[in-house]
Short mmCIF file of C-alpha atoms and ligand atoms in Angstrom, two decimals:
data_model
loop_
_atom_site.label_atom_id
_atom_site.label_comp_id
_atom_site.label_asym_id
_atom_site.label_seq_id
_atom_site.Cartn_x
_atom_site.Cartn_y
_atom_site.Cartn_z
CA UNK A 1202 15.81 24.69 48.46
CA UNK A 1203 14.93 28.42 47.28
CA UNK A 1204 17.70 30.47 47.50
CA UNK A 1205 18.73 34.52 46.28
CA UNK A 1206 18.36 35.09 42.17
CA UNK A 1207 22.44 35.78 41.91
CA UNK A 1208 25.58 36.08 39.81
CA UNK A 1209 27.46 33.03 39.30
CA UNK A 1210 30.73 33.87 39.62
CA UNK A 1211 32.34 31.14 37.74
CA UNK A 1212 30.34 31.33 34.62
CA UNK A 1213 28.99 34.76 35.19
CA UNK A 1214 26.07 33.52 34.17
CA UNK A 1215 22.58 34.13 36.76
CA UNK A 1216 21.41 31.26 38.91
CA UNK A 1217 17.48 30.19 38.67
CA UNK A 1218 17.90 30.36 42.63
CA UNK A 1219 17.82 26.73 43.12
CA UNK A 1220 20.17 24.95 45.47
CA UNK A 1221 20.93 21.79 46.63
CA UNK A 1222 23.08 20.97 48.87
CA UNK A 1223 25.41 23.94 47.20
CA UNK A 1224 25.04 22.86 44.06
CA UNK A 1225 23.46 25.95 41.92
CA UNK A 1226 21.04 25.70 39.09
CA UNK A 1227 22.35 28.07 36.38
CA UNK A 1228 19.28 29.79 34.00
CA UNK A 1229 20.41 29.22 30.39
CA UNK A 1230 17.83 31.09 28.22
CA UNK A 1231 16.56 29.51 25.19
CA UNK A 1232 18.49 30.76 22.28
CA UNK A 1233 16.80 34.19 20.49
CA UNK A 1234 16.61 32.07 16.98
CA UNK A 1235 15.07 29.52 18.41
CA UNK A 1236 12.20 31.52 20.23
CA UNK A 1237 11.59 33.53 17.21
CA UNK A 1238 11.04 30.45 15.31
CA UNK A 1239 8.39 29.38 17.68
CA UNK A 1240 6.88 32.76 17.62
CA UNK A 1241 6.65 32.75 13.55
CA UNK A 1242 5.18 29.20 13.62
CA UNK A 1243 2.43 30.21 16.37
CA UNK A 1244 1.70 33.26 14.30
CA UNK A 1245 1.72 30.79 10.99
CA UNK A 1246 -0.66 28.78 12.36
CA UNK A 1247 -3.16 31.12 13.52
CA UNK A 1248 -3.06 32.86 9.86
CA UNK A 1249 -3.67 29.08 8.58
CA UNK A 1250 -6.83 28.69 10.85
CA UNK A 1251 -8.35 32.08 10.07
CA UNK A 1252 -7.96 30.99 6.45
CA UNK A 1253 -8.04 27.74 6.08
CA UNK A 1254 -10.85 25.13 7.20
CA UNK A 1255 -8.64 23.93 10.36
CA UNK A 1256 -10.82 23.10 13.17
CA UNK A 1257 -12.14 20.09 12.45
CA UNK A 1258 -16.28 19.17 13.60
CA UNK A 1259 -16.69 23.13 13.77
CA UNK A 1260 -17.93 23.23 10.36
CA UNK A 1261 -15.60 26.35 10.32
CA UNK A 1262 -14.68 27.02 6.27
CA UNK A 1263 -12.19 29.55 6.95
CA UNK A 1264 -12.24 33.09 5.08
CA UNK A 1265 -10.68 31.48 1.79
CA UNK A 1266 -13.45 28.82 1.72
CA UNK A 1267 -10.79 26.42 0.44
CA UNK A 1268 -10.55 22.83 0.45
CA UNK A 1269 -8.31 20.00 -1.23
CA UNK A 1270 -11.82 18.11 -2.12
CA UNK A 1271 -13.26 21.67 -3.33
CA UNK A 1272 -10.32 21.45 -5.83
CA UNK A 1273 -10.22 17.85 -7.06
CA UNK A 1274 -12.67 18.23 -9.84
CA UNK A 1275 -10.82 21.28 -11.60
CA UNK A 1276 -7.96 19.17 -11.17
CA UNK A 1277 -9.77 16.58 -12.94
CA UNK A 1278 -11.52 18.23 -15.57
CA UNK A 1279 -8.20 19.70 -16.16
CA UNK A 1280 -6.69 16.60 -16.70
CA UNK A 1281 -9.18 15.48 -18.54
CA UNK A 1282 -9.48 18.33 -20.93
CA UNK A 1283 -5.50 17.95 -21.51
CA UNK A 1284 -6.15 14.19 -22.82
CA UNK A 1285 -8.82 14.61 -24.53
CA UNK A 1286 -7.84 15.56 -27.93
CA UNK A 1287 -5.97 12.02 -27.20
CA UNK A 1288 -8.52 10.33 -26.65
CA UNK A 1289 -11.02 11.51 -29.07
CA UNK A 1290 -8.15 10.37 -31.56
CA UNK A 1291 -7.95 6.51 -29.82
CA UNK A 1292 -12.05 6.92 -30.41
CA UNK A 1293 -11.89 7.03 -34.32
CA UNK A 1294 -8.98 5.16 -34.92
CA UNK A 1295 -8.87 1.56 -35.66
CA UNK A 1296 -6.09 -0.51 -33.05
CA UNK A 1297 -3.89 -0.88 -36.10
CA UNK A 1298 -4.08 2.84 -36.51
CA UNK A 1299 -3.04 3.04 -32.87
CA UNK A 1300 -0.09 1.12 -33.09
CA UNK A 1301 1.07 2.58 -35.96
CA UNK A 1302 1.25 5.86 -34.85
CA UNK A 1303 4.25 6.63 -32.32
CA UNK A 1304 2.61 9.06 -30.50
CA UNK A 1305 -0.82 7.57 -30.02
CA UNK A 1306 0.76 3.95 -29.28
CA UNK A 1307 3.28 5.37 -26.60
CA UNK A 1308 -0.33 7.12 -25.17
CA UNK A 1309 -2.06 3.43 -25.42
CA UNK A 1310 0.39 1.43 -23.60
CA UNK A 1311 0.44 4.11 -20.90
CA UNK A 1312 -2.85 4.34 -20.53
CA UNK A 1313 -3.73 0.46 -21.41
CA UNK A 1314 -1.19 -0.75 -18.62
CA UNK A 1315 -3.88 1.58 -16.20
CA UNK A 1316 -6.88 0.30 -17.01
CA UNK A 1317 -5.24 -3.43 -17.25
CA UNK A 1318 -4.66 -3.56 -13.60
CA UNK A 1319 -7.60 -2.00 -13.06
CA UNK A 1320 -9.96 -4.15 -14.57
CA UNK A 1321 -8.33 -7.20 -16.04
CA UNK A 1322 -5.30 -8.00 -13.50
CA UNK A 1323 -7.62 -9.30 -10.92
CA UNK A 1324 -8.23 -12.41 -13.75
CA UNK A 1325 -5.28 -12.21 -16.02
CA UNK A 1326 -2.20 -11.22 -13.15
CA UNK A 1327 -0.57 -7.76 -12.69
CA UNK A 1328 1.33 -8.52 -15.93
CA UNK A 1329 -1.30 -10.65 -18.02
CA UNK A 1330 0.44 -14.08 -16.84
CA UNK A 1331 -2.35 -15.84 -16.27
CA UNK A 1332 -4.11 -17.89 -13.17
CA UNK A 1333 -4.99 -21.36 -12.49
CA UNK A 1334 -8.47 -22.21 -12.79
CA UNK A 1335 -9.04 -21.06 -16.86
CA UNK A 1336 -7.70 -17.51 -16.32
CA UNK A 1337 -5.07 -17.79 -19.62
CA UNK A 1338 -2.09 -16.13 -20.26
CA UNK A 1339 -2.18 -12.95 -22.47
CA UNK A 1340 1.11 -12.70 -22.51
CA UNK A 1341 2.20 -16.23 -24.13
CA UNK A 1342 1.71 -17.12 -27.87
CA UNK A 1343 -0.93 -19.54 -27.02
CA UNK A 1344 -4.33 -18.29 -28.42
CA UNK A 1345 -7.41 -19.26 -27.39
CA UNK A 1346 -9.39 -17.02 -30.28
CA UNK A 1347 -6.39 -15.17 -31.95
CA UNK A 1348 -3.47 -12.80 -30.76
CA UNK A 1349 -3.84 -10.11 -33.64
CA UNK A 1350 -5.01 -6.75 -32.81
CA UNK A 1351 -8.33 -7.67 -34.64
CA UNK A 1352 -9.24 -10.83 -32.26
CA UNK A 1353 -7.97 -9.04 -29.36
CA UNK A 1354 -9.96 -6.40 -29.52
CA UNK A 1355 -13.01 -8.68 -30.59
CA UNK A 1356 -12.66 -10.95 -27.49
CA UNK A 1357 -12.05 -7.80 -24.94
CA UNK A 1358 -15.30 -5.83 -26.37
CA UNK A 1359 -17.24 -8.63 -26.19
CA UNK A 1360 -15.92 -10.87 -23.55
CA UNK A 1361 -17.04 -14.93 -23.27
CA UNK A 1362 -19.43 -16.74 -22.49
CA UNK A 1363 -20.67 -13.41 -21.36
CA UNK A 1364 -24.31 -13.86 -22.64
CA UNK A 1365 -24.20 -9.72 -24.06
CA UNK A 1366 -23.91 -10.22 -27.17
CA UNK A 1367 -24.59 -12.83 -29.96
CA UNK A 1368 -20.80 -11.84 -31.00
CA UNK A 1369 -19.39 -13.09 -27.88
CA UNK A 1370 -16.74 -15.82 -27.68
CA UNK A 1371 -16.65 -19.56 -26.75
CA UNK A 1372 -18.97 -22.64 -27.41
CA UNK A 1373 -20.13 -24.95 -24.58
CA UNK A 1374 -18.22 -28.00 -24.57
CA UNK A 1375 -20.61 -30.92 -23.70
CA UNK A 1376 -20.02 -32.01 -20.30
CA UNK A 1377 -19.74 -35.98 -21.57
CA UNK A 1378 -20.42 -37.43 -17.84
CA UNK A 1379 -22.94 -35.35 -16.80
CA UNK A 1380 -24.95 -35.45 -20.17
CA UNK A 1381 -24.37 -39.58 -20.31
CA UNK A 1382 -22.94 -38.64 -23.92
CA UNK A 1383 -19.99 -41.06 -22.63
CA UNK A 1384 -19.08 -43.81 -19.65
CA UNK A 1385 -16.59 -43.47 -16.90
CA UNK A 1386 -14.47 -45.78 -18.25
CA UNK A 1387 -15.15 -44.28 -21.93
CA UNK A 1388 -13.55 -40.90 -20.39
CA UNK A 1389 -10.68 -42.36 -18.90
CA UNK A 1390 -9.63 -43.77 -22.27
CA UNK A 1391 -10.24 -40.68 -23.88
CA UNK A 1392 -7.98 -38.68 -21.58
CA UNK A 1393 -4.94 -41.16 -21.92
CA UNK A 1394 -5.38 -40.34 -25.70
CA UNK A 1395 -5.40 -36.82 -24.88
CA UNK A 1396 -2.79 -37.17 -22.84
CA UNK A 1397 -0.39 -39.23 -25.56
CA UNK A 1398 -0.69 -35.82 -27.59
CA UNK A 1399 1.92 -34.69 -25.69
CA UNK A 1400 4.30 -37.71 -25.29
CA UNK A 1401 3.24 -38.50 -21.86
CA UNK A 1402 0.59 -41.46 -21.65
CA UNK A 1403 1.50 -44.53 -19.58
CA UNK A 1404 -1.03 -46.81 -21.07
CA UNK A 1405 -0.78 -47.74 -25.02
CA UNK A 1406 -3.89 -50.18 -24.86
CA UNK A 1407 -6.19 -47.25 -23.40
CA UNK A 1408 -4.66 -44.83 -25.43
CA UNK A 1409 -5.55 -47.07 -28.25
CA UNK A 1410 -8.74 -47.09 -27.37
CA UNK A 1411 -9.58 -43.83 -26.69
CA UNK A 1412 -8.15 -42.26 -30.06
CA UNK A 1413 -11.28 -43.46 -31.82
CA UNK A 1414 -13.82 -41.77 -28.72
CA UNK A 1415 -11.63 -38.63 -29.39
CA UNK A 1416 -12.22 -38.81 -32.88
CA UNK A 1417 -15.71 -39.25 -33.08
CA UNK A 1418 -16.33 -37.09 -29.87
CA UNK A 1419 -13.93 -34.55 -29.81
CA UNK A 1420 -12.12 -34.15 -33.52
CA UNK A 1421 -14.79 -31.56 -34.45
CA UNK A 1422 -13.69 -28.78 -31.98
CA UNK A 1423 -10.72 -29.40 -30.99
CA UNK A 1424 -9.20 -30.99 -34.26
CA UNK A 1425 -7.91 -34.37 -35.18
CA UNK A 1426 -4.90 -34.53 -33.30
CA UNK A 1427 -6.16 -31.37 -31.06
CA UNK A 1428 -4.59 -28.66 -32.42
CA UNK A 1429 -7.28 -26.94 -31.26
CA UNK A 1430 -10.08 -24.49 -33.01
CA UNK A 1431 -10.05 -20.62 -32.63
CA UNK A 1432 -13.48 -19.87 -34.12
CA UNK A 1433 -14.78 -22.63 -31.65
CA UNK A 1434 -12.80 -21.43 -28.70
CA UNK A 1435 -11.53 -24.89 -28.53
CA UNK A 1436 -7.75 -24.70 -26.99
CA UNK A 1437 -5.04 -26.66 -28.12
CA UNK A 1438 -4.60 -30.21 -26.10
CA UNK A 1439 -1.44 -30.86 -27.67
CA UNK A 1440 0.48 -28.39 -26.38
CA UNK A 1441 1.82 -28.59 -22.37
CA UNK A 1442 -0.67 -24.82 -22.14
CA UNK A 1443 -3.47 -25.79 -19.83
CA UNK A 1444 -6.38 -23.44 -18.54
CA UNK A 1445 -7.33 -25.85 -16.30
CA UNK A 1446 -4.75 -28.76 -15.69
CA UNK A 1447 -2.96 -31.31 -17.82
CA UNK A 1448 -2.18 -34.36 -15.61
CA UNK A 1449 -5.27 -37.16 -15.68
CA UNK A 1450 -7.14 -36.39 -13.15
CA UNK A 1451 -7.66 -32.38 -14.15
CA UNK A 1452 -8.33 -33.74 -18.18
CA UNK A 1453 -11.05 -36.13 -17.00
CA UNK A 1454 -12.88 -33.56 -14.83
CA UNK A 1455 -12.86 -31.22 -17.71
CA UNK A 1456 -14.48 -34.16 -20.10
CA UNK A 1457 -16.60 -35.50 -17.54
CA UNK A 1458 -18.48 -32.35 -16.31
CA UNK A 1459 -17.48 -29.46 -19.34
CA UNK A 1460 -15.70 -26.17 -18.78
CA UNK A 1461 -16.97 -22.56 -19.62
CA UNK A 1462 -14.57 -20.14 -18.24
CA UNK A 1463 -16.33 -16.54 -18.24
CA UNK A 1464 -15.07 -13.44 -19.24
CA UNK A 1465 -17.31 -10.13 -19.15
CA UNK A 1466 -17.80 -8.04 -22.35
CA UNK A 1467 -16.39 -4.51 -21.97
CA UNK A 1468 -17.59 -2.51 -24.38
CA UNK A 1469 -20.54 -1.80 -22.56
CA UNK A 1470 -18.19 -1.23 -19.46
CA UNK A 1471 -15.45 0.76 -20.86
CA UNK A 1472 -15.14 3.87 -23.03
CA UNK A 1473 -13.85 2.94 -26.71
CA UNK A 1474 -10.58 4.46 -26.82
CA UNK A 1475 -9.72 2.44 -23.16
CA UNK A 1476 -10.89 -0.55 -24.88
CA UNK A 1477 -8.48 0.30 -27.61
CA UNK A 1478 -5.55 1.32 -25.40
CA UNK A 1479 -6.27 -1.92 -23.62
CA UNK A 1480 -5.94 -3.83 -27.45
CA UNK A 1481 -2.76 -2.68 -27.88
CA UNK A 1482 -1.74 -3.13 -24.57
CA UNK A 1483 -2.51 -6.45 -24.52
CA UNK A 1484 -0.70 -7.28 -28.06
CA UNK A 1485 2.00 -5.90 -26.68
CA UNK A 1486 2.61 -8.00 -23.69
CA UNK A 1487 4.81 -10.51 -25.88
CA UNK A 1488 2.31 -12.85 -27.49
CA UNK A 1489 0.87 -10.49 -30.57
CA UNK A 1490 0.41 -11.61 -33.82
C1 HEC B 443 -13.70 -12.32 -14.32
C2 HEC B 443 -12.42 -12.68 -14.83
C3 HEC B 443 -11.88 -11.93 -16.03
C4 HEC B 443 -11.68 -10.59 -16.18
C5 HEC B 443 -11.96 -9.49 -15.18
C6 HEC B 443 -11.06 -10.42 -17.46
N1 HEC B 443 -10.94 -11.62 -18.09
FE1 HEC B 443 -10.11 -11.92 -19.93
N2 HEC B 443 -10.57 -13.88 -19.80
C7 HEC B 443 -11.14 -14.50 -18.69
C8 HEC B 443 -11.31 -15.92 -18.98
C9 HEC B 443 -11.89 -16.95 -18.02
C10 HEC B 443 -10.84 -16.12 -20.29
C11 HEC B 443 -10.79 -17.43 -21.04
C12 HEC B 443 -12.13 -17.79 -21.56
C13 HEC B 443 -12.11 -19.20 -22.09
O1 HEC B 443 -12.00 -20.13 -21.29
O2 HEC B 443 -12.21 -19.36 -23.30
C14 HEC B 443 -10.38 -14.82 -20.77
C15 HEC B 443 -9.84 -14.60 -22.04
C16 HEC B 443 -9.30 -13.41 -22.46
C17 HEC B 443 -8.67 -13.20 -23.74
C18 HEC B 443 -8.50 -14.24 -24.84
C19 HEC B 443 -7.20 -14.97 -24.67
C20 HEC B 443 -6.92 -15.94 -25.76
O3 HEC B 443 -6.06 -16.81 -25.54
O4 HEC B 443 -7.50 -15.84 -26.85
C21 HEC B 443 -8.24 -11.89 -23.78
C22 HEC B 443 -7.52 -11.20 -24.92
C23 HEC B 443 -8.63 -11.30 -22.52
N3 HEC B 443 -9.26 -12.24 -21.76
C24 HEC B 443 -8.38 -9.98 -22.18
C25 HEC B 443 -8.90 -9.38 -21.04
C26 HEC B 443 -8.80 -7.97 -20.78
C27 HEC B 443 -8.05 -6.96 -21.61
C28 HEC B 443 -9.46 -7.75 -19.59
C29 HEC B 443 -9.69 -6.43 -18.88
C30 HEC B 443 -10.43 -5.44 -19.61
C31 HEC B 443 -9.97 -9.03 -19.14
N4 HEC B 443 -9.61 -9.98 -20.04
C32 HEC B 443 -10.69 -9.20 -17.96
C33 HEC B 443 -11.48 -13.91 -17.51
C34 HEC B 443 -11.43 -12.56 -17.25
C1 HEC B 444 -18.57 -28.26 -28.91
C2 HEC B 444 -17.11 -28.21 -28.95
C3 HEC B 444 -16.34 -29.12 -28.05
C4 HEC B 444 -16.35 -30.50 -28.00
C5 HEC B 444 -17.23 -31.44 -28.81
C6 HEC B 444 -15.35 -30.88 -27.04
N1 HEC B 444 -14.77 -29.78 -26.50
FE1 HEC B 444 -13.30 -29.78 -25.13
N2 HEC B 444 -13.44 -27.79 -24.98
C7 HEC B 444 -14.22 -26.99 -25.78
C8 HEC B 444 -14.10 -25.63 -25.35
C9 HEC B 444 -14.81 -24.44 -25.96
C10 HEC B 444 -13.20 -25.64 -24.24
C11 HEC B 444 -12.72 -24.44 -23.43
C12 HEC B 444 -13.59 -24.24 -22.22
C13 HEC B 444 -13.13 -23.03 -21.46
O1 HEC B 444 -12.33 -22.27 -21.98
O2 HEC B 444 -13.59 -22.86 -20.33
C14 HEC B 444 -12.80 -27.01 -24.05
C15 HEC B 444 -11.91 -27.43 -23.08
C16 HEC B 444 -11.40 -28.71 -23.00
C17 HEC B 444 -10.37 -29.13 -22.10
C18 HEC B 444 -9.64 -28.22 -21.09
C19 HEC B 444 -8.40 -27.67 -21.74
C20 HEC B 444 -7.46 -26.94 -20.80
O3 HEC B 444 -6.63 -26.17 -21.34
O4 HEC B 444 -7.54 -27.11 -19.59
C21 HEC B 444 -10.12 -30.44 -22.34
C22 HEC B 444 -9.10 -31.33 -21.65
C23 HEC B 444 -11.04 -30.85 -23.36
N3 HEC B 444 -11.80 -29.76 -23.76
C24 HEC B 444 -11.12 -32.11 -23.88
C25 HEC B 444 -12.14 -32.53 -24.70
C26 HEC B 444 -12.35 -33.88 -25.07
C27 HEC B 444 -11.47 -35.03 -24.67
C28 HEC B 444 -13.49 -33.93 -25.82
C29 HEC B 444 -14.19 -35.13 -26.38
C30 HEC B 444 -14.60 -36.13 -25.44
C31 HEC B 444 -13.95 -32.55 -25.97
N4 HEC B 444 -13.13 -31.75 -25.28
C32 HEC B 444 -15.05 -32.19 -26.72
C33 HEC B 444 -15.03 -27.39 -26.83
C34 HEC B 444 -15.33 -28.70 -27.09
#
């Protein structure tokens, strides 16, 4: 209930004159600091909208004309200009070069790791560790087609099985089933020989068997006791690596119907020196030779 504006005389501080039932509302002003602050932030932001683009669907550019998107490309072409002379450098030199240079390498692996997740980690894992399905390591010391800076930058620029470029990587390995080249029962033997390369076949009379199919089928890519063929692509079965499975069933799908894992060619896609940061990048990710 409304009653007079007064003096409290407890607090001596005024009443807002409401009551009730004789209890009085005391009026505690906001404190001077805290007003003023308002005041300068309401006065801030009124400067901001006269200057700045701030009402958004107005189409209002403010008196500046400023905008973050308005600045990006200076940014940019800042950027840019400040690696440049970097870059030009990682154009000319040879990946060798690169890593023998402090300066230049330190700049590689930088930018390499970049342009790695960017392009190649959706294959090869955030840290070049490989996936299931043919995606290989690139950070073992298994090679497919070489780990020196040379065949790493040979298989990046022109990727395989890409069909770019007659210097692409990787032969077509017959697919034996498909093709008739062998019988079901042909393959099975085959892949208990394969698998005896490694110590782990359960079935000496197949294995026996199949050691002569491998020889005559299988000896000229992948070598006699398949150590495997870099200038074929042709990996190594007697190792426990596997692009695309090691237990039976996974070796006599790959002999019955062929593999051809693809990988594109990036030197159409990719600026020379980031091909060359990506070389060294690569060779440095623990399996270089
Ligand atoms: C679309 C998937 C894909 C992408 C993207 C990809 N790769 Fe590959 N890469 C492959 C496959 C598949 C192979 C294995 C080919 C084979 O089976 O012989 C491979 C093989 C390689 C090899 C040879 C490995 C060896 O053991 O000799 C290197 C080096 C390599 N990739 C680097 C890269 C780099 C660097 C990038 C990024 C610029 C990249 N790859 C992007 C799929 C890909
Ligand atoms: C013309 C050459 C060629 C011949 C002949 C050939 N291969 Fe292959 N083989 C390859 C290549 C190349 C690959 C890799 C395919 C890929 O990377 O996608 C491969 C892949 C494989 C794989 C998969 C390896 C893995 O890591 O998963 C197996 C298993 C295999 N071959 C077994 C055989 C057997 C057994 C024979 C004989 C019956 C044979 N190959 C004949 C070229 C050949």
């Amino acid at each position: 209930m409304p009653t007079k504006i007064e003096k409290d005389a407890i607090s001596g501080q005024m009443t807002t004159g409401h009551e009730w039932d004789g209890l009085k509302e005391l009026n505690t002003p906001l404190p001077r600091w805290w007003l003023w602050t308002l005041y300068a932030t309401i006065l801030f932001s009124l400067v901001w909208v006269v200057l700045y683009p701030a009402i958004p669907g107005t189409g209002w550019k403010g008196l500046t004309g400023w905008t973050a998107r308005g600045d990006l490309p200076a940014q940019v072409a800042g950027e840019r200009a400040r690696i440049e002379p970097m870059l030009a450098r990682l154009r000319e030199a040879t990946p060798e070069q690169v890593a023998a240079d402090p300066g230049l390498r330190a700049f590689a692996l930088a930018g390499g790791r970049g342009a790695f997740a960017q392009n190649c980690a959706g294959c090869h894992g955030s840290g070049g560790q490989g996936a299931q399905g043919g995606y290989p390591s690139l950070a073992d010391d298994d090679w497919i087609y070489g780990g020196s800076l040379e065949a790493i930058g040979h298989t990046i620029r022109h990727g395989v099985r890409a069909g770019e470029s007659d210097e692409q990587r990787g032969l077509a390995m017959p697919a034996f089933l498909a093709t008739g080249m062998m019988t079901a029962p042909q393959i099975a033997d085959t892949a208990e020989w394969v698998l005896s390369l490694t110590g782990r076949s359960t079935d000496a009379a197949a294995a026996g068997r199949g050691e002569a199919l491998f020889t005559e089928n299988c000896a000229s890519c992948h070598g006699e006791r398949g150590e495997g063929n870099r200038d074929m692509g042709a990996p190594r079965l007697s190792d426990r690596i596997w692009l695309y499975g090691g237990d039976k069933a996974s070796i006599v799908r790959s002999i019955s119907y062929s593999r051809a894992g693809v990988m594109p060619a990036w030197a159409t896609r990719l600026d020379p020196a980031i091909v060359n940061m990506l070389t060294v990048y690569v060779h440095s990710l623990g399996g270089g030779e």
